[in-house]
PDB file of C-alpha atoms and ligand atoms in Angstrom:
ATOM      1  CA  MET A   1      60.174 118.831  16.797  1.00  0.00           C
ATOM      2  CA  ARG A   2      61.092 119.549  20.609  1.00  0.00           C
ATOM      3  CA  THR A   3      64.469 121.557  21.513  1.00  0.00           C
ATOM      4  CA  ARG A   4      65.847 122.412  24.979  1.00  0.00           C
ATOM      5  CA  PHE A   5      68.176 125.578  26.458  1.00  0.00           C
ATOM      6  CA  ALA A   6      69.726 124.575  29.479  1.00  0.00           C
ATOM      7  CA  PRO A   7      71.715 126.300  31.529  1.00  0.00           C
ATOM      8  CA  SER A   8      73.814 125.785  34.448  1.00  0.00           C
ATOM      9  CA  PRO A   9      72.010 129.055  37.422  1.00  0.00           C
ATOM     10  CA  THR A  10      76.328 129.367  38.171  1.00  0.00           C
ATOM     11  CA  GLY A  11      76.159 132.889  37.060  1.00  0.00           C
ATOM     12  CA  PRO A  12      74.588 135.449  34.826  1.00  0.00           C
ATOM     13  CA  LEU A  13      73.047 134.547  31.462  1.00  0.00           C
ATOM     14  CA  HIS A  14      75.700 136.622  29.146  1.00  0.00           C
ATOM     15  CA  LEU A  15      75.343 136.964  25.670  1.00  0.00           C
ATOM     16  CA  GLY A  16      76.254 133.672  24.920  1.00  0.00           C
ATOM     17  CA  HIS A  17      73.434 132.231  26.495  1.00  0.00           C
ATOM     18  CA  ALA A  18      71.122 134.675  24.741  1.00  0.00           C
ATOM     19  CA  TYR A  19      71.890 133.077  21.251  1.00  0.00           C
ATOM     20  CA  SER A  20      72.177 129.532  22.302  1.00  0.00           C
ATOM     21  CA  ALA A  21      68.577 130.382  23.809  1.00  0.00           C
ATOM     22  CA  ILE A  22      67.375 132.868  20.779  1.00  0.00           C
ATOM     23  CA  LEU A  23      68.638 130.222  18.420  1.00  0.00           C
ATOM     24  CA  ALA A  24      66.866 127.323  20.399  1.00  0.00           C
ATOM     25  CA  HIS A  25      63.536 128.867  20.677  1.00  0.00           C
ATOM     26  CA  ASP A  26      63.145 130.450  17.084  1.00  0.00           C
ATOM     27  CA  MET A  27      64.033 126.886  15.306  1.00  0.00           C
ATOM     28  CA  ALA A  28      61.428 125.459  17.083  1.00  0.00           C
ATOM     29  CA  ARG A  29      58.596 128.164  16.706  1.00  0.00           C
ATOM     30  CA  ALA A  30      59.375 127.945  12.906  1.00  0.00           C
ATOM     31  CA  ALA A  31      59.256 124.304  13.169  1.00  0.00           C
ATOM     32  CA  GLY A  32      56.094 124.186  15.065  1.00  0.00           C
ATOM     33  CA  GLY A  33      57.742 122.583  17.892  1.00  0.00           C
ATOM     34  CA  GLU A  34      58.284 122.890  21.452  1.00  0.00           C
ATOM     35  CA  PHE A  35      61.220 124.940  23.582  1.00  0.00           C
ATOM     36  CA  LEU A  36      61.536 123.397  27.171  1.00  0.00           C
ATOM     37  CA  LEU A  37      64.341 124.686  29.699  1.00  0.00           C
ATOM     38  CA  ARG A  38      66.286 122.206  31.984  1.00  0.00           C
ATOM     39  CA  ILE A  39      68.229 124.291  35.123  1.00  0.00           C
ATOM     40  CA  GLU A  40      71.575 122.220  35.532  1.00  0.00           C
ATOM     41  CA  ASP A  41      72.283 122.870  39.340  1.00  0.00           C
ATOM     42  CA  ILE A  42      73.777 119.138  40.232  1.00  0.00           C
ATOM     43  CA  ASP A  43      77.103 121.188  41.097  1.00  0.00           C
ATOM     44  CA  ARG A  44      75.540 122.752  44.457  1.00  0.00           C
ATOM     45  CA  SER A  45      78.708 124.711  45.236  1.00  0.00           C
ATOM     46  CA  ARG A  46      78.187 126.443  42.682  1.00  0.00           C
ATOM     47  CA  ALA A  47      74.739 126.741  41.662  1.00  0.00           C
ATOM     48  CA  ARG A  48      72.439 129.795  43.205  1.00  0.00           C
ATOM     49  CA  LEU A  49      68.860 129.866  43.478  1.00  0.00           C
ATOM     50  CA  GLU A  50      69.319 133.906  42.487  1.00  0.00           C
ATOM     51  CA  TRP A  51      70.917 132.787  39.629  1.00  0.00           C
ATOM     52  CA  GLU A  52      68.362 130.260  38.150  1.00  0.00           C
ATOM     53  CA  ASP A  53      65.708 133.294  38.971  1.00  0.00           C
ATOM     54  CA  LEU A  54      67.963 135.266  37.142  1.00  0.00           C
ATOM     55  CA  ILE A  55      67.529 133.368  33.926  1.00  0.00           C
ATOM     56  CA  TYR A  56      63.580 133.158  34.059  1.00  0.00           C
ATOM     57  CA  ASP A  57      63.671 137.062  34.157  1.00  0.00           C
ATOM     58  CA  ASP A  58      66.158 137.364  31.396  1.00  0.00           C
ATOM     59  CA  LEU A  59      64.340 134.775  29.339  1.00  0.00           C
ATOM     60  CA  HIS A  60      61.219 136.005  29.939  1.00  0.00           C
ATOM     61  CA  TRP A  61      62.371 139.739  29.148  1.00  0.00           C
ATOM     62  CA  LEU A  62      64.375 138.359  25.771  1.00  0.00           C
ATOM     63  CA  GLY A  63      60.686 137.632  24.824  1.00  0.00           C
ATOM     64  CA  LEU A  64      61.155 133.773  25.167  1.00  0.00           C
ATOM     65  CA  ALA A  65      58.209 131.295  26.272  1.00  0.00           C
ATOM     66  CA  TRP A  66      59.089 127.820  27.258  1.00  0.00           C
ATOM     67  CA  GLU A  67      57.277 125.207  28.272  1.00  0.00           C
ATOM     68  CA  SER A  68      56.329 123.651  31.847  1.00  0.00           C
ATOM     69  CA  PRO A  69      57.319 122.494  34.220  1.00  0.00           C
ATOM     70  CA  VAL A  70      60.879 123.212  34.166  1.00  0.00           C
ATOM     71  CA  MET A  71      63.066 119.823  34.854  1.00  0.00           C
ATOM     72  CA  ARG A  72      65.736 120.943  37.985  1.00  0.00           C
ATOM     73  CA  GLN A  73      68.605 118.726  38.115  1.00  0.00           C
ATOM     74  CA  SER A  74      69.187 119.201  41.487  1.00  0.00           C
ATOM     75  CA  ASP A  75      65.387 117.177  42.221  1.00  0.00           C
ATOM     76  CA  ARG A  76      66.261 114.223  39.940  1.00  0.00           C
ATOM     77  CA  LEU A  77      69.293 113.012  41.716  1.00  0.00           C
ATOM     78  CA  PRO A  78      68.040 109.475  42.732  1.00  0.00           C
ATOM     79  CA  ILE A  79      67.430 108.739  39.250  1.00  0.00           C
ATOM     80  CA  TYR A  80      71.258 109.455  38.150  1.00  0.00           C
ATOM     81  CA  ARG A  81      71.992 107.084  41.036  1.00  0.00           C
ATOM     82  CA  HIS A  82      69.815 104.421  39.859  1.00  0.00           C
ATOM     83  CA  THR A  83      71.041 104.524  36.049  1.00  0.00           C
ATOM     84  CA  LEU A  84      74.384 104.239  37.493  1.00  0.00           C
ATOM     85  CA  THR A  85      73.422 101.174  40.143  1.00  0.00           C
ATOM     86  CA  ARG A  86      72.768 100.011  36.727  1.00  0.00           C
ATOM     87  CA  LEU A  87      76.129 100.685  35.043  1.00  0.00           C
ATOM     88  CA  TRP A  88      77.824  99.205  37.851  1.00  0.00           C
ATOM     89  CA  ASN A  89      76.107  95.687  38.102  1.00  0.00           C
ATOM     90  CA  ARG A  90      77.060  94.940  34.610  1.00  0.00           C
ATOM     91  CA  ASP A  91      80.552  96.137  34.882  1.00  0.00           C
ATOM     92  CA  ALA A  92      80.519  99.253  32.830  1.00  0.00           C
ATOM     93  CA  VAL A  93      81.946 101.546  35.289  1.00  0.00           C
ATOM     94  CA  PHE A  94      84.638 101.346  37.925  1.00  0.00           C
ATOM     95  CA  ALA A  95      85.204 102.961  41.260  1.00  0.00           C
ATOM     96  CA  CYS A  96      87.870 105.870  40.938  1.00  0.00           C
ATOM     97  CA  THR A  97      90.434 107.262  43.623  1.00  0.00           C
ATOM     98  CA  CYS A  98      92.536 109.094  41.134  1.00  0.00           C
ATOM     99  CA  ASN A  99      93.100 112.808  42.060  1.00  0.00           C
ATOM    100  CA  ARG A 100      94.379 115.226  39.535  1.00  0.00           C
ATOM    101  CA  ARG A 101      97.928 114.813  40.432  1.00  0.00           C
ATOM    102  CA  ASP A 102      97.791 111.581  40.041  1.00  0.00           C
ATOM    103  CA  ILE A 103      96.448 111.330  36.380  1.00  0.00           C
ATOM    104  CA  LEU A 104      99.197 113.748  35.227  1.00  0.00           C
ATOM    105  CA  ALA A 105     101.528 111.024  36.712  1.00  0.00           C
ATOM    106  CA  ALA A 106     100.342 108.037  35.142  1.00  0.00           C
ATOM    107  CA  ALA A 107     100.124 109.889  32.099  1.00  0.00           C
ATOM    108  CA  SER A 108     103.071 111.373  31.616  1.00  0.00           C
ATOM    109  CA  ALA A 109     104.935 108.428  32.531  1.00  0.00           C
ATOM    110  CA  PRO A 110     108.104 107.943  30.013  1.00  0.00           C
ATOM    111  CA  ASN A 111     106.346 104.525  28.847  1.00  0.00           C
ATOM    112  CA  GLU A 112     103.336 106.556  28.211  1.00  0.00           C
ATOM    113  CA  GLY A 113     103.925 108.840  25.300  1.00  0.00           C
ATOM    114  CA  GLU A 114     102.576 112.126  25.322  1.00  0.00           C
ATOM    115  CA  PRO A 115      99.768 112.480  27.624  1.00  0.00           C
ATOM    116  CA  VAL A 116      96.489 112.643  25.301  1.00  0.00           C
ATOM    117  CA  THR A 117      93.628 115.501  25.959  1.00  0.00           C
ATOM    118  CA  GLY A 118      90.207 114.599  25.406  1.00  0.00           C
ATOM    119  CA  PRO A 119      87.237 116.267  26.274  1.00  0.00           C
ATOM    120  CA  ASP A 120      86.961 116.257  29.803  1.00  0.00           C
ATOM    121  CA  GLY A 121      90.962 117.234  29.804  1.00  0.00           C
ATOM    122  CA  ILE A 122      93.638 114.213  29.765  1.00  0.00           C
ATOM    123  CA  VAL A 123      92.543 111.132  29.036  1.00  0.00           C
ATOM    124  CA  TYR A 124      92.424 108.563  31.781  1.00  0.00           C
ATOM    125  CA  PRO A 125      95.575 106.575  32.022  1.00  0.00           C
ATOM    126  CA  GLY A 126      93.746 103.691  33.265  1.00  0.00           C
ATOM    127  CA  THR A 127      94.903 103.020  36.981  1.00  0.00           C
ATOM    128  CA  CYS A 128      92.047 102.263  38.749  1.00  0.00           C
ATOM    129  CA  ARG A 129      90.947  99.948  35.734  1.00  0.00           C
ATOM    130  CA  ALA A 130      93.366  97.760  36.155  1.00  0.00           C
ATOM    131  CA  HIS A 131      93.129  97.094  40.038  1.00  0.00           C
ATOM    132  CA  ARG A 132      89.116  96.367  39.926  1.00  0.00           C
ATOM    133  CA  SER A 133      88.185  93.221  41.060  1.00  0.00           C
ATOM    134  CA  ASP A 134      84.539  91.873  40.652  1.00  0.00           C
ATOM    135  CA  GLU A 135      82.883  95.661  40.653  1.00  0.00           C
ATOM    136  CA  GLY A 136      79.601  94.782  40.131  1.00  0.00           C
ATOM    137  CA  LYS A 137      79.272  92.442  43.059  1.00  0.00           C
ATOM    138  CA  ARG A 138      79.430  94.526  45.861  1.00  0.00           C
ATOM    139  CA  PRO A 139      77.142  97.681  45.957  1.00  0.00           C
ATOM    140  CA  VAL A 140      77.845 100.484  44.039  1.00  0.00           C
ATOM    141  CA  PRO A 141      80.436 103.051  46.719  1.00  0.00           C
ATOM    142  CA  GLU A 142      78.475 106.083  47.269  1.00  0.00           C
ATOM    143  CA  ASP A 143      81.822 107.965  47.745  1.00  0.00           C
ATOM    144  CA  THR A 144      83.943 107.672  45.156  1.00  0.00           C
ATOM    145  CA  ALA A 145      83.728 108.944  41.588  1.00  0.00           C
ATOM    146  CA  LEU A 146      82.384 106.092  38.701  1.00  0.00           C
ATOM    147  CA  ARG A 147      83.672 106.238  35.669  1.00  0.00           C
ATOM    148  CA  LEU A 148      83.191 104.506  32.119  1.00  0.00           C
ATOM    149  CA  ASP A 149      85.080 101.420  31.086  1.00  0.00           C
ATOM    150  CA  MET A 150      84.581 102.676  27.615  1.00  0.00           C
ATOM    151  CA  ALA A 151      86.486  99.543  25.982  1.00  0.00           C
ATOM    152  CA  ARG A 152      84.059  97.692  27.291  1.00  0.00           C
ATOM    153  CA  ALA A 153      81.598  99.977  26.397  1.00  0.00           C
ATOM    154  CA  VAL A 154      82.218 100.517  22.751  1.00  0.00           C
ATOM    155  CA  THR A 155      81.836  97.824  20.404  1.00  0.00           C
ATOM    156  CA  GLU A 156      81.189  99.304  17.678  1.00  0.00           C
ATOM    157  CA  ALA A 157      81.033 102.896  15.825  1.00  0.00           C
ATOM    158  CA  VAL A 158      78.576 105.447  17.070  1.00  0.00           C
ATOM    159  CA  ALA A 159      77.212 107.998  14.800  1.00  0.00           C
ATOM    160  CA  PHE A 160      74.327 111.349  15.420  1.00  0.00           C
ATOM    161  CA  GLU A 161      73.161 113.587  12.956  1.00  0.00           C
ATOM    162  CA  GLU A 162      74.829 117.295  12.790  1.00  0.00           C
ATOM    163  CA  THR A 163      72.835 119.929  11.209  1.00  0.00           C
ATOM    164  CA  GLY A 164      74.436 123.266  12.832  1.00  0.00           C
ATOM    165  CA  HIS A 165      78.211 122.084  12.951  1.00  0.00           C
ATOM    166  CA  GLY A 166      81.573 121.194  14.929  1.00  0.00           C
ATOM    167  CA  PRO A 167      84.811 123.751  15.936  1.00  0.00           C
ATOM    168  CA  ASN A 168      86.483 122.127  12.757  1.00  0.00           C
ATOM    169  CA  GLY A 169      83.031 122.393  10.652  1.00  0.00           C
ATOM    170  CA  GLU A 170      81.870 118.906  10.748  1.00  0.00           C
ATOM    171  CA  THR A 171      78.451 118.240   9.834  1.00  0.00           C
ATOM    172  CA  GLY A 172      75.743 115.607   8.308  1.00  0.00           C
ATOM    173  CA  ALA A 173      76.686 111.951   9.480  1.00  0.00           C
ATOM    174  CA  ILE A 174      79.211 112.186  11.840  1.00  0.00           C
ATOM    175  CA  THR A 175      80.747 108.568  13.215  1.00  0.00           C
ATOM    176  CA  ALA A 176      83.393 107.997  15.499  1.00  0.00           C
ATOM    177  CA  GLU A 177      85.643 104.754  15.297  1.00  0.00           C
ATOM    178  CA  SER A 178      85.432 102.702  19.030  1.00  0.00           C
ATOM    179  CA  ARG A 179      89.270 102.845  18.526  1.00  0.00           C
ATOM    180  CA  GLN A 180      89.111 106.487  18.853  1.00  0.00           C
ATOM    181  CA  LEU A 181      86.800 106.969  21.257  1.00  0.00           C
ATOM    182  CA  VAL A 182      89.072 104.460  23.577  1.00  0.00           C
ATOM    183  CA  THR A 183      91.846 106.510  22.727  1.00  0.00           C
ATOM    184  CA  GLU A 184      91.045 110.341  22.487  1.00  0.00           C
ATOM    185  CA  ILE A 185      88.352 110.081  25.207  1.00  0.00           C
ATOM    186  CA  GLY A 186      89.089 107.621  27.354  1.00  0.00           C
ATOM    187  CA  ASP A 187      86.833 106.385  30.605  1.00  0.00           C
ATOM    188  CA  VAL A 188      84.572 109.594  31.593  1.00  0.00           C
ATOM    189  CA  VAL A 189      84.265 110.356  35.064  1.00  0.00           C
ATOM    190  CA  LEU A 190      80.276 109.339  35.114  1.00  0.00           C
ATOM    191  CA  ALA A 191      79.839 110.170  38.543  1.00  0.00           C
ATOM    192  CA  ARG A 192      81.824 112.749  40.799  1.00  0.00           C
ATOM    193  CA  ARG A 193      82.906 111.847  44.348  1.00  0.00           C
ATOM    194  CA  ASP A 194      81.081 115.587  45.443  1.00  0.00           C
ATOM    195  CA  ILE A 195      78.215 115.412  43.396  1.00  0.00           C
ATOM    196  CA  GLY A 196      77.674 112.142  43.181  1.00  0.00           C
ATOM    197  CA  THR A 197      76.781 112.477  39.243  1.00  0.00           C
ATOM    198  CA  SER A 198      78.148 114.140  36.313  1.00  0.00           C
ATOM    199  CA  TYR A 199      77.543 116.435  33.102  1.00  0.00           C
ATOM    200  CA  HIS A 200      77.521 113.667  31.116  1.00  0.00           C
ATOM    201  CA  LEU A 201      75.043 111.106  32.685  1.00  0.00           C
ATOM    202  CA  SER A 202      72.580 113.832  33.872  1.00  0.00           C
ATOM    203  CA  VAL A 203      72.254 115.774  30.333  1.00  0.00           C
ATOM    204  CA  VAL A 204      71.924 112.296  28.641  1.00  0.00           C
ATOM    205  CA  ILE A 205      69.259 111.427  30.993  1.00  0.00           C
ATOM    206  CA  ASP A 206      67.343 114.139  30.790  1.00  0.00           C
ATOM    207  CA  ASP A 207      67.066 115.093  26.923  1.00  0.00           C
ATOM    208  CA  ALA A 208      65.900 111.360  27.106  1.00  0.00           C
ATOM    209  CA  ALA A 209      63.048 112.496  29.850  1.00  0.00           C
ATOM    210  CA  GLN A 210      62.120 115.633  28.283  1.00  0.00           C
ATOM    211  CA  GLY A 211      61.406 113.883  25.190  1.00  0.00           C
ATOM    212  CA  ILE A 212      64.273 116.024  23.635  1.00  0.00           C
ATOM    213  CA  THR A 213      64.335 115.431  19.554  1.00  0.00           C
ATOM    214  CA  HIS A 214      67.025 118.769  18.621  1.00  0.00           C
ATOM    215  CA  VAL A 215      70.093 119.160  20.944  1.00  0.00           C
ATOM    216  CA  THR A 216      71.130 122.866  20.461  1.00  0.00           C
ATOM    217  CA  ARG A 217      73.857 123.591  22.067  1.00  0.00           C
ATOM    218  CA  GLY A 218      77.126 125.876  21.865  1.00  0.00           C
ATOM    219  CA  GLU A 219      79.668 124.387  19.613  1.00  0.00           C
ATOM    220  CA  ASP A 220      82.410 123.693  22.484  1.00  0.00           C
ATOM    221  CA  LEU A 221      80.187 120.812  23.685  1.00  0.00           C
ATOM    222  CA  PHE A 222      80.641 119.395  19.923  1.00  0.00           C
ATOM    223  CA  GLU A 223      83.271 115.959  21.035  1.00  0.00           C
ATOM    224  CA  ALA A 224      81.713 115.539  24.023  1.00  0.00           C
ATOM    225  CA  THR A 225      78.675 114.688  21.829  1.00  0.00           C
ATOM    226  CA  LYS A 226      80.326 111.562  21.281  1.00  0.00           C
ATOM    227  CA  ILE A 227      80.891 110.435  24.816  1.00  0.00           C
ATOM    228  CA  HIS A 228      76.618 111.189  24.874  1.00  0.00           C
ATOM    229  CA  VAL A 229      75.626 109.055  22.114  1.00  0.00           C
ATOM    230  CA  VAL A 230      77.777 106.162  23.675  1.00  0.00           C
ATOM    231  CA  LEU A 231      75.663 106.529  26.771  1.00  0.00           C
ATOM    232  CA  GLN A 232      72.616 106.523  25.339  1.00  0.00           C
ATOM    233  CA  ARG A 233      73.397 103.060  23.293  1.00  0.00           C
ATOM    234  CA  LEU A 234      74.567 101.810  26.469  1.00  0.00           C
ATOM    235  CA  LEU A 235      71.391 102.674  28.006  1.00  0.00           C
ATOM    236  CA  GLY A 236      68.828 102.139  25.477  1.00  0.00           C
ATOM    237  CA  LEU A 237      68.559 105.980  25.072  1.00  0.00           C
ATOM    238  CA  PRO A 238      67.233 107.292  21.527  1.00  0.00           C
ATOM    239  CA  THR A 239      70.156 109.964  20.022  1.00  0.00           C
ATOM    240  CA  PRO A 240      68.729 112.996  19.127  1.00  0.00           C
ATOM    241  CA  ILE A 241      69.388 115.264  16.033  1.00  0.00           C
ATOM    242  CA  TYR A 242      72.754 117.729  17.651  1.00  0.00           C
ATOM    243  CA  HIS A 243      72.431 121.131  16.193  1.00  0.00           C
ATOM    244  CA  HIS A 244      76.107 122.517  17.513  1.00  0.00           C
ATOM    245  CA  HIS A 245      76.079 126.687  17.132  1.00  0.00           C
ATOM    246  CA  ARG A 246      79.183 129.109  16.761  1.00  0.00           C
ATOM    247  CA  LEU A 247      80.496 130.619  19.828  1.00  0.00           C
ATOM    248  CA  ILE A 248      79.595 134.539  20.969  1.00  0.00           C
ATOM    249  CA  ARG A 249      83.110 135.695  21.370  1.00  0.00           C
ATOM    250  CA  ASP A 250      84.527 139.196  23.020  1.00  0.00           C
ATOM    251  CA  GLU A 251      86.837 141.776  20.868  1.00  0.00           C
ATOM    252  CA  SER A 252      89.651 139.952  21.551  1.00  0.00           C
ATOM    253  CA  GLY A 253      88.181 136.378  19.899  1.00  0.00           C
ATOM    254  CA  ARG A 254      87.455 134.806  23.435  1.00  0.00           C
ATOM    255  CA  ARG A 255      84.506 132.928  24.364  1.00  0.00           C
ATOM    256  CA  LEU A 256      82.733 134.687  26.548  1.00  0.00           C
ATOM    257  CA  ALA A 257      82.719 133.036  30.282  1.00  0.00           C
ATOM    258  CA  LYS A 258      80.082 133.438  32.954  1.00  0.00           C
ATOM    259  CA  ARG A 259      82.137 136.092  34.862  1.00  0.00           C
ATOM    260  CA  ASP A 260      82.267 138.267  31.910  1.00  0.00           C
ATOM    261  CA  ASP A 261      80.176 140.469  33.777  1.00  0.00           C
ATOM    262  CA  ALA A 262      79.963 142.998  31.066  1.00  0.00           C
ATOM    263  CA  ARG A 263      78.344 141.065  28.518  1.00  0.00           C
ATOM    264  CA  ALA A 264      75.754 139.956  31.305  1.00  0.00           C
ATOM    265  CA  ILE A 265      72.453 140.330  29.818  1.00  0.00           C
ATOM    266  CA  ARG A 266      71.322 141.991  33.128  1.00  0.00           C
ATOM    267  CA  THR A 267      73.807 144.432  32.186  1.00  0.00           C
ATOM    268  CA  TYR A 268      72.274 145.366  29.089  1.00  0.00           C
ATOM    269  CA  ARG A 269      69.527 145.609  30.345  1.00  0.00           C
ATOM    270  CA  ASP A 270      70.396 147.874  33.373  1.00  0.00           C
ATOM    271  CA  ASP A 271      71.952 149.823  30.979  1.00  0.00           C
ATOM    272  CA  GLY A 272      68.771 150.642  28.447  1.00  0.00           C
ATOM    273  CA  ALA A 273      68.860 147.902  25.881  1.00  0.00           C
ATOM    274  CA  SER A 274      65.860 146.098  24.169  1.00  0.00           C
ATOM    275  CA  PRO A 275      65.537 142.646  23.382  1.00  0.00           C
ATOM    276  CA  GLU A 276      65.790 143.375  19.979  1.00  0.00           C
ATOM    277  CA  ASP A 277      69.349 145.284  20.651  1.00  0.00           C
ATOM    278  CA  ILE A 278      70.267 141.863  21.977  1.00  0.00           C
ATOM    279  CA  ARG A 279      69.057 139.754  18.682  1.00  0.00           C
ATOM    280  CA  ARG A 280      71.422 142.475  16.797  1.00  0.00           C
ATOM    281  CA  LEU A 281      74.052 142.330  19.173  1.00  0.00           C
ATOM    282  CA  VAL A 282      74.368 138.416  18.982  1.00  0.00           C
ATOM    283  CA  GLY A 283      73.404 138.453  15.082  1.00  0.00           C
ATOM    284  CA  LEU A 284      69.579 137.018  14.964  1.00  0.00           C
ATOM    285  CA  ALA A 285      68.093 140.312  14.190  1.00  0.00           C
TER     286      ALA A 285
HETATM  287  N1  LIG B 301      74.450 122.879  30.995  1.00  0.00           N
HETATM  288  C1  LIG B 301      75.750 123.037  30.187  1.00  0.00           C
HETATM  289  C2  LIG B 301      76.214 124.809  29.969  1.00  0.00           C
HETATM  290  O1  LIG B 301      75.603 125.435  30.862  1.00  0.00           O
HETATM  291  C3  LIG B 301      74.983 123.209  28.915  1.00  0.00           C
HETATM  292  C4  LIG B 301      74.186 121.831  28.106  1.00  0.00           C
HETATM  293  C5  LIG B 301      73.764 121.422  27.062  1.00  0.00           C
HETATM  294  O2  LIG B 301      73.324 122.166  26.011  1.00  0.00           O
HETATM  295  O3  LIG B 301      74.049 120.162  26.912  1.00  0.00           O
HETATM  296  O4  LIG B 301      77.012 124.774  29.437  1.00  0.00           O
END
């Protein structure tokens, strides 16, 4: 059993991160397995070294230990591009030049009905897919977003095993029909124009590269897991077991965000709290 914690260094870790990290760590320890760490820093406009250093610091302080080396996604951009080239040569992705406004306008056109919203926002209305020509025959463009052609990518239902739960209590054997993937998720971005990759592509490649058998993460990513399983099938990668967990919320029921400095682990540390206090606060004492 091998699991991981995969934070993005775009702000201080808060109670929600502490819950996720401690849960994954304790699950690995209980199973005699391994706990790995991955720094998800593909978005260089938001990732900072000081936040990455604080992640190591906070996790050590919480009493967690992880295998080395730590994987850093910013070291792996050529690997992501290589995979995108494979997908491009197979015509599984297409170049997209639409901005948000174009997408909203096309999705709201009178004959389109109400725009459908999926895990990544409005389901892409297909504008650039309709205009593609011989994509696989020219070199993969460097400076354009690339989208997955979902209808081509999925020929049958996909399935995964959930040992935690989705936001509506989904658990056990989860399946998604190909029609549902096309209409409710659609042509998601696999490479953003500005960063050359995406969360979905990188997380799938790296969970496989790190040999992750159990993915532990927040239930907000439950729907995105369907995208990840599609990509695993497409790339011939194994599908791990997924364990989505509840989110830690503030008094008004809102999920915590990076800007919630008041609940930053560092703030608790500065105020004299102990790692045991943090475990108690998130219900893992
Ligand atoms: N990097 C993601 C985040 O901080 C987590 C991704 C994952 O666990 O799959 O929200």
